[in-house]
mmCIF file of C-alpha atoms and ligand atoms in Angstrom:
data_model
loop_
_atom_site.group_PDB
_atom_site.id
_atom_site.type_symbol
_atom_site.label_atom_id
_atom_site.label_comp_id
_atom_site.label_asym_id
_atom_site.label_seq_id
_atom_site.Cartn_x
_atom_site.Cartn_y
_atom_site.Cartn_z
ATOM 1 C CA UNK E 865 -0.320 -0.277 -0.146
ATOM 2 C CA UNK E 866 1.281 3.578 -0.981
ATOM 3 C CA UNK E 867 1.398 6.169 1.907
ATOM 4 C CA UNK E 868 2.427 9.531 -0.082
ATOM 5 C CA UNK E 869 1.148 11.472 3.349
ATOM 6 C CA UNK E 870 -0.714 13.935 1.214
ATOM 7 C CA UNK E 871 -4.334 14.698 1.799
ATOM 8 C CA UNK E 872 -7.251 15.188 -0.587
ATOM 9 C CA UNK E 873 -10.750 16.500 -0.195
ATOM 10 C CA UNK E 874 -13.380 15.546 -2.701
ATOM 11 C CA UNK E 875 -16.053 17.755 -2.877
ATOM 12 C CA UNK E 876 -19.407 15.841 -5.216
ATOM 13 C CA UNK E 877 -17.792 12.840 -3.751
ATOM 14 C CA UNK E 878 -20.515 11.048 -4.009
ATOM 15 C CA UNK E 879 -21.192 11.888 -7.622
ATOM 16 C CA UNK E 880 -20.167 9.926 -10.334
ATOM 17 C CA UNK E 881 -16.573 11.700 -11.497
ATOM 18 C CA UNK E 882 -15.788 12.401 -7.610
ATOM 19 C CA UNK E 883 -16.361 8.741 -6.168
ATOM 20 C CA UNK E 884 -13.841 7.444 -9.349
ATOM 21 C CA UNK E 885 -10.984 9.850 -8.402
ATOM 22 C CA UNK E 886 -11.971 9.065 -4.763
ATOM 23 C CA UNK E 887 -10.828 5.938 -6.081
ATOM 24 C CA UNK E 888 -7.880 6.803 -7.658
ATOM 25 C CA UNK E 889 -6.761 8.933 -5.316
ATOM 26 C CA UNK E 890 -6.969 5.888 -2.674
ATOM 27 C CA UNK E 891 -4.972 3.823 -5.119
ATOM 28 C CA UNK E 892 -2.326 6.567 -5.090
ATOM 29 C CA UNK E 893 -2.131 6.258 -1.842
ATOM 30 C CA UNK E 894 -3.402 9.923 -0.382
ATOM 31 C CA UNK E 895 -6.082 10.404 2.863
ATOM 32 C CA UNK E 896 -9.218 11.816 1.376
ATOM 33 C CA UNK E 897 -11.709 13.146 2.780
ATOM 34 C CA UNK E 898 -15.230 12.958 1.323
ATOM 35 C CA UNK E 899 -18.290 15.239 1.090
ATOM 36 C CA UNK E 900 -21.530 15.358 -0.314
ATOM 37 C CA UNK E 901 -25.382 15.586 -0.222
ATOM 38 C CA UNK E 902 -25.098 11.339 -0.537
ATOM 39 C CA UNK E 903 -23.365 8.601 -0.657
ATOM 40 C CA UNK E 904 -22.271 6.735 -4.006
ATOM 41 C CA UNK E 905 -25.295 5.092 -5.570
ATOM 42 C CA UNK E 906 -23.668 1.730 -6.865
ATOM 43 C CA UNK E 907 -21.179 1.289 -4.799
ATOM 44 C CA UNK E 908 -19.054 2.151 -1.037
ATOM 45 C CA UNK E 909 -16.433 5.191 -1.103
ATOM 46 C CA UNK E 910 -13.219 4.520 -1.080
ATOM 47 C CA UNK E 911 -12.650 7.552 1.121
ATOM 48 C CA UNK E 912 -11.486 7.571 4.920
ATOM 49 C CA UNK E 913 -14.034 10.008 5.751
ATOM 50 C CA UNK E 914 -17.054 11.153 4.170
ATOM 51 C CA UNK E 915 -19.050 13.733 5.683
ATOM 52 C CA UNK E 916 -22.129 13.964 4.777
ATOM 53 C CA UNK E 917 -23.247 17.669 4.266
ATOM 54 C CA UNK E 918 -24.889 20.441 2.265
ATOM 55 C CA UNK E 919 -22.226 22.886 0.623
ATOM 56 C CA UNK E 920 -24.653 25.633 -0.005
ATOM 57 C CA UNK E 921 -24.833 25.862 3.461
ATOM 58 C CA UNK E 922 -21.560 28.175 4.469
ATOM 59 C CA UNK E 923 -21.088 26.859 8.515
ATOM 60 C CA UNK E 924 -20.985 23.334 6.393
ATOM 61 C CA UNK E 925 -18.161 24.620 4.787
ATOM 62 C CA UNK E 926 -16.543 25.642 7.214
ATOM 63 C CA UNK E 927 -16.736 22.227 9.000
ATOM 64 C CA UNK E 928 -15.726 20.436 5.820
ATOM 65 C CA UNK E 929 -12.882 22.640 5.206
ATOM 66 C CA UNK E 930 -11.684 23.038 8.987
ATOM 67 C CA UNK E 931 -7.691 22.316 8.197
ATOM 68 C CA UNK E 932 -4.866 21.897 5.054
ATOM 69 C CA UNK E 933 -5.689 19.621 2.323
ATOM 70 C CA UNK E 934 -2.431 19.026 -0.174
ATOM 71 C CA UNK E 935 -5.137 19.231 -2.953
ATOM 72 C CA UNK E 936 -8.520 19.945 -2.798
ATOM 73 C CA UNK E 937 -10.912 18.940 -5.870
ATOM 74 C CA UNK E 938 -14.487 20.650 -6.087
ATOM 75 C CA UNK E 939 -16.643 18.771 -8.203
ATOM 76 C CA UNK E 940 -20.355 19.753 -6.120
ATOM 77 C CA UNK E 941 -22.683 20.781 -8.541
ATOM 78 C CA UNK E 942 -26.525 20.716 -9.378
ATOM 79 C CA UNK E 943 -26.512 19.034 -12.818
ATOM 80 C CA UNK E 944 -27.685 16.262 -15.458
ATOM 81 C CA UNK E 945 -28.276 16.165 -18.800
ATOM 82 C CA UNK E 946 -30.248 17.838 -20.931
ATOM 83 C CA UNK E 947 -33.170 17.056 -20.250
ATOM 84 C CA UNK E 948 -32.280 18.848 -17.099
ATOM 85 C CA UNK E 949 -30.137 21.774 -18.070
ATOM 86 C CA UNK E 950 -31.977 23.047 -21.429
ATOM 87 C CA UNK E 951 -35.158 22.399 -20.579
ATOM 88 C CA UNK E 952 -34.862 25.531 -18.134
ATOM 89 C CA UNK E 953 -36.740 23.713 -15.624
ATOM 90 C CA UNK E 954 -34.060 23.968 -13.103
ATOM 91 C CA UNK E 955 -32.695 27.495 -14.514
ATOM 92 C CA UNK E 956 -33.162 28.830 -10.386
ATOM 93 C CA UNK E 957 -31.745 26.205 -8.503
ATOM 94 C CA UNK E 958 -28.823 25.209 -11.094
ATOM 95 C CA UNK E 959 -27.706 28.948 -10.478
ATOM 96 C CA UNK E 960 -27.817 29.385 -7.056
ATOM 97 C CA UNK E 961 -26.820 26.047 -5.852
ATOM 98 C CA UNK E 962 -23.952 25.698 -7.555
ATOM 99 C CA UNK E 963 -22.529 29.132 -7.461
ATOM 100 C CA UNK E 964 -23.567 29.069 -3.181
ATOM 101 C CA UNK E 965 -21.165 25.972 -3.254
ATOM 102 C CA UNK E 966 -18.686 27.719 -4.985
ATOM 103 C CA UNK E 967 -18.410 31.053 -3.419
ATOM 104 C CA UNK E 968 -18.969 28.882 0.260
ATOM 105 C CA UNK E 969 -16.018 26.348 -0.651
ATOM 106 C CA UNK E 970 -13.627 28.945 -2.324
ATOM 107 C CA UNK E 971 -14.385 31.290 0.973
ATOM 108 C CA UNK E 972 -13.456 28.720 3.568
ATOM 109 C CA UNK E 973 -10.493 27.112 1.746
ATOM 110 C CA UNK E 974 -9.004 30.454 1.517
ATOM 111 C CA UNK E 975 -9.232 30.859 5.500
ATOM 112 C CA UNK E 976 -7.548 28.004 6.146
ATOM 113 C CA UNK E 977 -4.550 28.398 3.979
ATOM 114 C CA UNK E 978 -5.358 25.596 1.321
ATOM 115 C CA UNK E 979 -3.336 26.672 -1.938
ATOM 116 C CA UNK E 980 -4.038 24.001 -4.252
ATOM 117 C CA UNK E 981 -7.326 23.698 -5.984
ATOM 118 C CA UNK E 982 -9.161 21.969 -8.893
ATOM 119 C CA UNK E 983 -12.718 23.503 -10.241
ATOM 120 C CA UNK E 984 -14.575 20.960 -12.711
ATOM 121 C CA UNK E 985 -16.259 23.879 -15.363
ATOM 122 C CA UNK E 986 -17.531 22.846 -18.466
ATOM 123 C CA UNK E 987 -17.287 22.366 -22.090
ATOM 124 C CA UNK E 988 -21.307 24.215 -21.630
ATOM 125 C CA UNK E 989 -19.215 27.493 -21.260
ATOM 126 C CA UNK E 990 -18.861 28.193 -25.112
ATOM 127 C CA UNK E 991 -20.566 30.194 -27.017
ATOM 128 C CA UNK E 992 -23.634 29.101 -28.662
ATOM 129 C CA UNK E 993 -22.436 30.913 -31.853
ATOM 130 C CA UNK E 994 -19.344 29.263 -32.922
ATOM 131 C CA UNK E 995 -21.034 25.381 -32.413
ATOM 132 C CA UNK E 996 -24.197 25.757 -35.208
ATOM 133 C CA UNK E 997 -22.382 23.858 -37.719
ATOM 134 C CA UNK E 998 -22.624 20.021 -36.838
ATOM 135 C CA UNK E 999 -19.370 19.639 -38.244
ATOM 136 C CA UNK E 1000 -16.904 22.728 -37.398
ATOM 137 C CA UNK E 1001 -17.800 23.441 -34.043
ATOM 138 C CA UNK E 1002 -15.308 25.615 -32.617
ATOM 139 C CA UNK E 1003 -14.199 24.784 -28.725
ATOM 140 C CA UNK E 1004 -10.924 26.201 -28.496
ATOM 141 C CA UNK E 1005 -10.532 27.881 -25.070
ATOM 142 C CA UNK E 1006 -10.007 31.239 -25.755
ATOM 143 C CA UNK E 1007 -13.048 31.185 -27.712
ATOM 144 C CA UNK E 1008 -15.211 31.397 -24.799
ATOM 145 C CA UNK E 1009 -14.997 35.304 -25.288
ATOM 146 C CA UNK E 1010 -17.151 37.096 -26.013
ATOM 147 C CA UNK E 1011 -19.095 35.020 -23.799
ATOM 148 C CA UNK E 1012 -22.890 33.452 -25.306
ATOM 149 C CA UNK E 1013 -23.274 30.222 -23.458
ATOM 150 C CA UNK E 1014 -26.652 28.213 -24.538
ATOM 151 C CA UNK E 1015 -27.640 27.228 -20.645
ATOM 152 C CA UNK E 1016 -27.710 28.803 -17.398
ATOM 153 C CA UNK E 1017 -25.556 25.921 -16.424
ATOM 154 C CA UNK E 1018 -22.887 27.317 -18.850
ATOM 155 C CA UNK E 1019 -23.059 30.982 -17.012
ATOM 156 C CA UNK E 1020 -22.913 29.604 -13.698
ATOM 157 C CA UNK E 1021 -19.776 28.024 -14.692
ATOM 158 C CA UNK E 1022 -18.268 30.610 -16.753
ATOM 159 C CA UNK E 1023 -18.890 32.998 -13.221
ATOM 160 C CA UNK E 1024 -17.294 30.234 -11.031
ATOM 161 C CA UNK E 1025 -14.054 30.167 -13.427
ATOM 162 C CA UNK E 1026 -14.069 34.180 -13.136
ATOM 163 C CA UNK E 1027 -14.414 33.692 -9.039
ATOM 164 C CA UNK E 1028 -12.131 30.616 -9.046
ATOM 165 C CA UNK E 1029 -9.155 32.762 -10.830
ATOM 166 C CA UNK E 1030 -10.528 35.950 -8.658
ATOM 167 C CA UNK E 1031 -9.132 34.124 -5.422
ATOM 168 C CA UNK E 1032 -6.045 33.211 -8.033
ATOM 169 C CA UNK E 1033 -5.045 36.571 -7.869
ATOM 170 C CA UNK E 1034 -6.118 38.025 -4.443
ATOM 171 C CA UNK E 1035 -6.315 35.449 -2.004
ATOM 172 C CA UNK E 1036 -2.783 33.820 -3.131
ATOM 173 C CA UNK E 1037 -4.717 30.421 -3.960
ATOM 174 C CA UNK E 1038 -3.350 27.891 -6.940
ATOM 175 C CA UNK E 1039 -6.196 27.190 -8.664
ATOM 176 C CA UNK E 1040 -6.869 24.311 -11.759
ATOM 177 C CA UNK E 1041 -9.536 24.719 -13.680
ATOM 178 C CA UNK E 1042 -10.460 22.041 -16.476
ATOM 179 C CA UNK E 1043 -13.342 22.109 -19.336
ATOM 180 C CA UNK E 1044 -14.587 19.043 -18.953
ATOM 181 C CA UNK E 1045 -16.713 17.470 -22.261
ATOM 182 C CA UNK E 1046 -19.081 15.032 -21.640
ATOM 183 C CA UNK E 1047 -17.781 12.804 -19.222
ATOM 184 C CA UNK E 1048 -19.352 8.959 -19.353
ATOM 185 C CA UNK E 1049 -18.398 5.253 -17.886
ATOM 186 C CA UNK E 1050 -19.965 2.665 -14.914
ATOM 187 C CA UNK E 1051 -21.897 3.999 -11.829
ATOM 188 C CA UNK E 1052 -22.708 7.187 -13.719
ATOM 189 C CA UNK E 1053 -26.304 8.915 -13.944
ATOM 190 C CA UNK E 1054 -28.595 6.081 -15.688
ATOM 191 C CA UNK E 1055 -32.326 6.375 -15.354
ATOM 192 C CA UNK E 1056 -32.507 9.485 -12.936
ATOM 193 C CA UNK E 1057 -33.935 12.144 -15.675
ATOM 194 C CA UNK E 1058 -30.233 13.315 -14.884
ATOM 195 C CA UNK E 1059 -28.596 10.694 -17.403
ATOM 196 C CA UNK E 1060 -26.827 12.364 -19.984
ATOM 197 C CA UNK E 1061 -26.315 11.056 -24.037
ATOM 198 C CA UNK E 1062 -24.022 7.330 -23.565
ATOM 199 C CA UNK E 1063 -25.907 6.304 -20.552
ATOM 200 C CA UNK E 1064 -29.528 7.499 -22.322
ATOM 201 C CA UNK E 1065 -28.348 5.302 -24.979
ATOM 202 C CA UNK E 1066 -26.948 2.600 -23.490
ATOM 203 C CA UNK E 1067 -29.846 1.326 -21.414
ATOM 204 C CA UNK E 1068 -32.424 2.145 -24.534
ATOM 205 C CA UNK E 1069 -30.539 -0.200 -26.698
ATOM 206 C CA UNK E 1070 -29.720 -2.501 -23.682
ATOM 207 C CA UNK E 1071 -33.810 -2.717 -23.328
ATOM 208 C CA UNK E 1072 -34.365 -2.655 -26.412
ATOM 209 C CA UNK E 1073 -35.248 -6.217 -27.909
ATOM 210 C CA UNK E 1074 -33.285 -6.950 -31.153
ATOM 211 C CA UNK E 1075 -34.890 -5.732 -34.443
ATOM 212 C CA UNK E 1076 -36.968 -2.755 -32.106
ATOM 213 C CA UNK E 1077 -37.149 0.980 -31.676
ATOM 214 C CA UNK E 1078 -34.890 2.909 -29.601
ATOM 215 C CA UNK E 1079 -35.772 6.692 -29.516
ATOM 216 C CA UNK E 1080 -33.628 9.834 -29.595
ATOM 217 C CA UNK E 1081 -34.198 13.655 -29.447
ATOM 218 C CA UNK E 1082 -33.676 15.490 -32.210
ATOM 219 C CA UNK E 1083 -32.592 14.342 -35.673
ATOM 220 C CA UNK E 1084 -29.288 12.799 -34.240
ATOM 221 C CA UNK E 1085 -27.564 14.207 -36.416
ATOM 222 C CA UNK E 1086 -25.741 16.744 -33.506
ATOM 223 C CA UNK E 1087 -22.197 15.659 -32.775
ATOM 224 C CA UNK E 1088 -20.706 15.510 -29.359
ATOM 225 C CA UNK E 1089 -16.611 14.060 -28.177
ATOM 226 C CA UNK E 1090 -17.568 11.288 -25.131
ATOM 227 C CA UNK E 1091 -14.830 11.169 -22.206
ATOM 228 C CA UNK E 1092 -14.135 8.060 -20.236
ATOM 229 C CA UNK E 1093 -14.230 8.686 -17.294
ATOM 230 C CA UNK E 1094 -10.464 6.487 -16.459
ATOM 231 C CA UNK E 1095 -9.251 9.146 -19.186
ATOM 232 C CA UNK E 1096 -11.331 12.231 -17.212
ATOM 233 C CA UNK E 1097 -9.357 11.338 -13.736
ATOM 234 C CA UNK E 1098 -5.928 11.266 -15.085
ATOM 235 C CA UNK E 1099 -6.100 14.226 -17.116
ATOM 236 C CA UNK E 1100 -7.667 16.130 -13.647
ATOM 237 C CA UNK E 1101 -4.837 14.734 -11.426
ATOM 238 C CA UNK E 1102 -1.974 15.584 -14.345
ATOM 239 C CA UNK E 1103 -3.635 19.160 -14.645
ATOM 240 C CA UNK E 1104 -4.054 19.536 -10.521
ATOM 241 C CA UNK E 1105 -0.576 18.275 -10.337
ATOM 242 C CA UNK E 1106 1.076 20.661 -12.993
ATOM 243 C CA UNK E 1107 2.206 24.489 -12.954
ATOM 244 C CA UNK E 1108 -0.984 24.874 -15.617
ATOM 245 C CA UNK E 1109 -3.831 27.263 -14.186
ATOM 246 C CA UNK E 1110 -6.002 26.419 -16.889
ATOM 247 C CA UNK E 1111 -8.089 27.220 -18.363
ATOM 248 C CA UNK E 1112 -8.341 23.752 -20.518
ATOM 249 C CA UNK E 1113 -10.240 21.507 -21.972
ATOM 250 C CA UNK E 1114 -10.420 17.953 -20.929
ATOM 251 C CA UNK E 1115 -12.122 15.793 -23.732
ATOM 252 C CA UNK E 1116 -12.302 13.271 -25.863
ATOM 253 C CA UNK E 1117 -11.665 15.391 -29.951
ATOM 254 C CA UNK E 1118 -13.306 11.907 -31.505
ATOM 255 C CA UNK E 1119 -16.268 13.822 -32.705
ATOM 256 C CA UNK E 1120 -19.760 11.369 -33.453
ATOM 257 C CA UNK E 1121 -23.449 12.310 -34.550
ATOM 258 C CA UNK E 1122 -25.785 10.918 -31.502
ATOM 259 C CA UNK E 1123 -26.758 8.174 -34.509
ATOM 260 C CA UNK E 1124 -23.499 6.841 -34.416
ATOM 261 C CA UNK E 1125 -23.148 6.971 -30.829
ATOM 262 C CA UNK E 1126 -26.371 4.708 -30.778
ATOM 263 C CA UNK E 1127 -25.212 2.899 -34.039
ATOM 264 C CA UNK E 1128 -22.492 1.765 -31.599
ATOM 265 C CA UNK E 1129 -24.095 0.968 -28.511
ATOM 266 C CA UNK E 1130 -25.981 -1.520 -30.390
ATOM 267 C CA UNK E 1131 -22.892 -3.262 -32.418
ATOM 268 C CA UNK E 1132 -21.962 -3.913 -28.553
ATOM 269 C CA UNK E 1133 -25.103 -4.890 -27.502
ATOM 270 C CA UNK E 1134 -24.933 -7.056 -30.721
ATOM 271 C CA UNK E 1135 -28.461 -5.909 -31.796
ATOM 272 C CA UNK E 1136 -29.962 -4.268 -34.474
ATOM 273 C CA UNK E 1137 -32.544 -1.406 -33.614
ATOM 274 C CA UNK E 1138 -34.203 1.337 -35.861
ATOM 275 C CA UNK E 1139 -33.997 4.710 -34.815
ATOM 276 C CA UNK E 1140 -37.168 7.002 -33.900
ATOM 277 C CA UNK E 1141 -36.260 10.973 -33.871
ATOM 278 C CA UNK E 1142 -38.706 12.660 -31.680
ATOM 279 C CA UNK E 1143 -38.671 16.331 -29.773
ATOM 280 C CA UNK E 1144 -36.708 17.213 -27.032
ATOM 281 C CA UNK E 1145 -33.994 19.220 -25.998
ATOM 282 C CA UNK E 1146 -30.793 18.777 -27.956
ATOM 283 C CA UNK E 1147 -28.390 21.646 -26.746
ATOM 284 C CA UNK E 1148 -25.920 23.300 -29.657
ATOM 285 C CA UNK E 1149 -25.410 21.330 -32.993
ATOM 286 C CA UNK E 1150 -22.007 20.358 -32.519
ATOM 287 C CA UNK E 1151 -19.397 20.451 -30.078
ATOM 288 C CA UNK E 1152 -16.001 18.890 -29.690
ATOM 289 C CA UNK E 1153 -13.118 18.892 -27.771
ATOM 290 C CA UNK E 1154 -10.069 21.290 -28.800
ATOM 291 C CA UNK E 1155 -7.507 19.207 -27.222
ATOM 292 C CA UNK E 1156 -4.251 21.248 -28.557
ATOM 293 C CA UNK E 1157 -3.664 23.504 -25.864
ATOM 294 C CA UNK E 1158 -4.489 20.504 -23.114
ATOM 295 C CA UNK E 1159 -1.215 18.698 -25.790
ATOM 296 C CA UNK E 1160 0.747 22.082 -25.487
ATOM 297 C CA UNK E 1161 0.449 22.504 -21.817
ATOM 298 C CA UNK E 1162 0.866 18.784 -19.828
ATOM 299 C CA UNK E 1163 1.971 16.902 -22.951
ATOM 300 C CA UNK E 1164 -0.971 14.654 -22.764
ATOM 301 C CA UNK E 1165 -4.465 14.069 -24.428
ATOM 302 C CA UNK E 1166 -7.037 11.274 -24.216
ATOM 303 C CA UNK E 1167 -6.778 8.143 -26.456
ATOM 304 C CA UNK E 1168 -8.964 5.996 -24.960
ATOM 305 C CA UNK E 1169 -11.530 5.177 -28.061
ATOM 306 C CA UNK E 1170 -15.073 5.764 -27.834
ATOM 307 C CA UNK E 1171 -15.602 2.004 -28.585
ATOM 308 C CA UNK E 1172 -13.480 0.790 -25.500
ATOM 309 C CA UNK E 1173 -15.006 3.085 -22.850
ATOM 310 C CA UNK E 1174 -18.378 2.316 -24.532
ATOM 311 C CA UNK E 1175 -18.179 -1.700 -23.664
ATOM 312 C CA UNK E 1176 -17.664 -1.817 -20.002
ATOM 313 C CA UNK E 1177 -20.508 0.904 -19.816
ATOM 314 C CA UNK E 1178 -22.705 -0.929 -21.618
ATOM 315 C CA UNK E 1179 -22.190 -4.054 -19.736
ATOM 316 C CA UNK E 1180 -22.856 -2.064 -16.665
ATOM 317 C CA UNK E 1181 -26.394 -0.754 -17.745
ATOM 318 C CA UNK E 1182 -26.735 -3.795 -19.044
ATOM 319 C CA UNK E 1183 -26.317 -5.310 -15.439
ATOM 320 C CA UNK E 1184 -28.459 -2.560 -14.223
ATOM 321 C CA UNK E 1185 -31.540 -2.445 -16.477
ATOM 322 C CA UNK E 1186 -31.382 -6.550 -15.553
ATOM 323 C CA UNK E 1187 -31.403 -6.084 -11.894
ATOM 324 C CA UNK E 1188 -34.104 -3.338 -12.616
ATOM 325 C CA UNK E 1189 -36.151 -6.049 -14.218
ATOM 326 C CA UNK E 1190 -35.803 -8.925 -11.254
ATOM 327 C CA UNK E 1191 -36.800 -6.863 -8.582
ATOM 328 C CA UNK E 1192 -40.234 -5.900 -10.754
ATOM 329 C CA UNK E 1193 -40.948 -9.626 -11.587
ATOM 330 C CA UNK E 1194 -43.001 -9.700 -8.440
ATOM 331 C CA UNK E 1195 -45.498 -7.458 -9.363
ATOM 332 C CA UNK E 1196 -44.957 -7.182 -13.324
ATOM 333 C CA UNK E 1197 -45.145 -10.837 -15.009
ATOM 334 C CA UNK E 1198 -44.841 -9.609 -18.616
ATOM 335 C CA UNK E 1199 -42.101 -8.030 -19.609
ATOM 336 C CA UNK E 1200 -43.268 -6.202 -22.389
ATOM 337 C CA UNK E 1201 -45.216 -4.338 -19.602
ATOM 338 C CA UNK E 1202 -41.791 -3.837 -17.374
ATOM 339 C CA UNK E 1203 -39.881 -2.273 -20.806
ATOM 340 C CA UNK E 1204 -42.863 0.311 -21.190
ATOM 341 C CA UNK E 1205 -42.716 0.627 -17.889
ATOM 342 C CA UNK E 1206 -39.156 1.340 -17.857
ATOM 343 C CA UNK E 1207 -39.306 3.614 -21.004
ATOM 344 C CA UNK E 1208 -40.941 6.491 -19.238
ATOM 345 C CA UNK E 1209 -37.766 7.863 -17.453
ATOM 346 C CA UNK E 1210 -36.504 10.706 -19.159
ATOM 347 C CA UNK E 1211 -33.290 10.574 -21.833
ATOM 348 C CA UNK E 1212 -31.282 12.456 -23.965
HETATM 349 P P1 NAD N 1463 -23.079 14.551 -10.350
HETATM 350 O O1 NAD N 1463 -23.725 14.624 -10.281
HETATM 351 O O2 NAD N 1463 -22.853 12.746 -10.500
HETATM 352 O O3 NAD N 1463 -22.251 14.672 -9.204
HETATM 353 C C1 NAD N 1463 -21.678 16.056 -8.424
HETATM 354 C C2 NAD N 1463 -22.118 15.685 -7.228
HETATM 355 O O4 NAD N 1463 -22.173 16.963 -6.851
HETATM 356 C C3 NAD N 1463 -23.218 15.243 -6.893
HETATM 357 O O5 NAD N 1463 -23.314 13.740 -6.139
HETATM 358 C C4 NAD N 1463 -24.493 15.882 -5.553
HETATM 359 O O6 NAD N 1463 -24.881 15.046 -4.735
HETATM 360 C C5 NAD N 1463 -23.087 16.862 -5.807
HETATM 361 N N1 NAD N 1463 -23.456 18.222 -4.685
HETATM 362 C C6 NAD N 1463 -24.842 18.627 -5.525
HETATM 363 N N2 NAD N 1463 -24.981 19.933 -4.186
HETATM 364 C C7 NAD N 1463 -24.646 19.836 -3.724
HETATM 365 C C8 NAD N 1463 -24.314 20.300 -2.144
HETATM 366 N N3 NAD N 1463 -25.427 21.181 -1.981
HETATM 367 N N4 NAD N 1463 -23.640 20.058 -1.396
HETATM 368 C C9 NAD N 1463 -22.854 18.688 -1.300
HETATM 369 N N5 NAD N 1463 -23.089 18.039 -2.438
HETATM 370 C C10 NAD N 1463 -23.596 18.154 -3.876
HETATM 371 O O7 NAD N 1463 -21.470 14.654 -11.639
HETATM 372 P P2 NAD N 1463 -20.525 14.493 -12.420
HETATM 373 O O8 NAD N 1463 -21.030 14.379 -13.751
HETATM 374 O O9 NAD N 1463 -20.122 13.511 -11.329
HETATM 375 O O10 NAD N 1463 -20.202 16.138 -12.880
HETATM 376 C C11 NAD N 1463 -18.670 16.517 -11.211
HETATM 377 C C12 NAD N 1463 -18.302 18.353 -11.500
HETATM 378 O O11 NAD N 1463 -18.255 18.067 -13.049
HETATM 379 C C13 NAD N 1463 -19.698 18.679 -11.658
HETATM 380 O O12 NAD N 1463 -18.977 19.852 -11.217
HETATM 381 C C14 NAD N 1463 -20.002 18.716 -13.095
HETATM 382 O O13 NAD N 1463 -20.895 19.772 -13.389
HETATM 383 C C15 NAD N 1463 -18.759 18.914 -13.934
HETATM 384 N N6 NAD N 1463 -19.271 18.357 -15.205
HETATM 385 C C16 NAD N 1463 -19.525 17.268 -15.653
HETATM 386 C C17 NAD N 1463 -19.583 16.929 -16.759
HETATM 387 C C18 NAD N 1463 -20.300 15.481 -17.399
HETATM 388 O O14 NAD N 1463 -20.377 14.940 -17.995
HETATM 389 N N7 NAD N 1463 -20.129 14.715 -16.483
HETATM 390 C C19 NAD N 1463 -18.740 18.048 -18.181
HETATM 391 C C20 NAD N 1463 -19.183 18.702 -17.840
HETATM 392 C C21 NAD N 1463 -18.357 19.358 -16.008
#
C-alpha cells in the first residue's frame, strides 16, 4: 500500500466523477475526505472520511474545510443531462445551488491557507454561435469570450471560473480549472432524469429487443465527443499536479453524431435497432473538444477510443437494467410491460 502522506478533499465525492476520483486518489496512497449530499449510489466509497453535508450551507463548508488539504477537488454541482439543463425548469436551482457551493468552498479554503484547488468547469461555457455547424464546432479555450453559453448551467460555470481566478489573484490560491466535455462510464446516472446521452442510449439499447426501436431527441445529426471517466481522472490529476492554471479542455476529440453513438451501442449489444427521432432538448448543434492546449501544456491528451469506453459502460448499464427487471418481476409478470414502465424515465 502506498502512503504519500498527502491529504485530499473531494467535494461531490458521492457523484459519478467524484466517486471514481476518490478511488484513484486512494490507489495513490492519499488520505481522502469526501463530502456530498449523499453516498455514492452504486458502490461503497473508498474515502477515509465521508461527510454527508450541504455545501450551500456556509457552516457545513467551514466544518468540512476545517484544516489544510494538499489537494482540493471541487466537483459538487447541481447538474444533469439535456433533460435537466436545457429545458429551463431547473435554471434558478442550478445557478443558486452551484454558485453557493463555489462561493462557500473558496471562502473557507482560503481561510485555512489551502493553496491547490481544482474546479470542474464545462464545455457548456462555449458560445452557442460557435457551435451551429455540426461538422466544425469551435471549442478552443480562447473562444469562450465574448461569452454566449446556451444554458444557465454554462453561465454559472463561467461565473465560477472567474471566481476561482479572482481567488487565485487576490488570495494567492493555486487554482486549476478544467472544462470537461461529456464524461461517461460505469456508475453514472442512467435512469434518474439526470443521465447523459451515452448512458441514456446504452439503456435504451439494452432494453430494446433485437430489431426494436430506440427513441432519440432531435434528428440525431447533432455532434458530440465523449470522454471515458478513467481518462477524465487521468487528465484531472495531471492538470492538478502541473503548473498550468487553465482553463483547459479535458475531453475527447473523437467527434460522432448521436446516430453514430446509437449504432455503436447497438453493435456492442449485438442488436439491430431502428431509430425513432422525436422532439426534445438537444443543446448545441455541434461540439468537440479542441485538445491543442492540453497537449501543449500537459504533454498529454486522451487516447481511449469511444468504443473501448462504451463497452464496459454498456455492460454495466445492461446489468442495472436486468437487476431492475428482476426486482420488478414479482409485480410485473409480462416482460413487455416491464419494458414500457421503464421507458418512461427521461433520456437524452
Ligand atoms: P454528479 O451529479 O454525479 O456529481 C455531483 C455531486 O455533487 C452529486 O453527487 C451531488 O449530490 C453533489 N452535490 C450537489 N449539490 C451539493 C451540495 N449542495 N452539497 C454537497 N454536494 C452536492 O456529476 P458528475 O458528472 O460527477 O460531475 C462532476 C462535476 O463535473 C460537476 O461540477 C459537473 O458540473 C462537472 N462536469 C461534468 C460533466 C460530465 O459529463 N459528467 C461535464 C462537464 C462538467
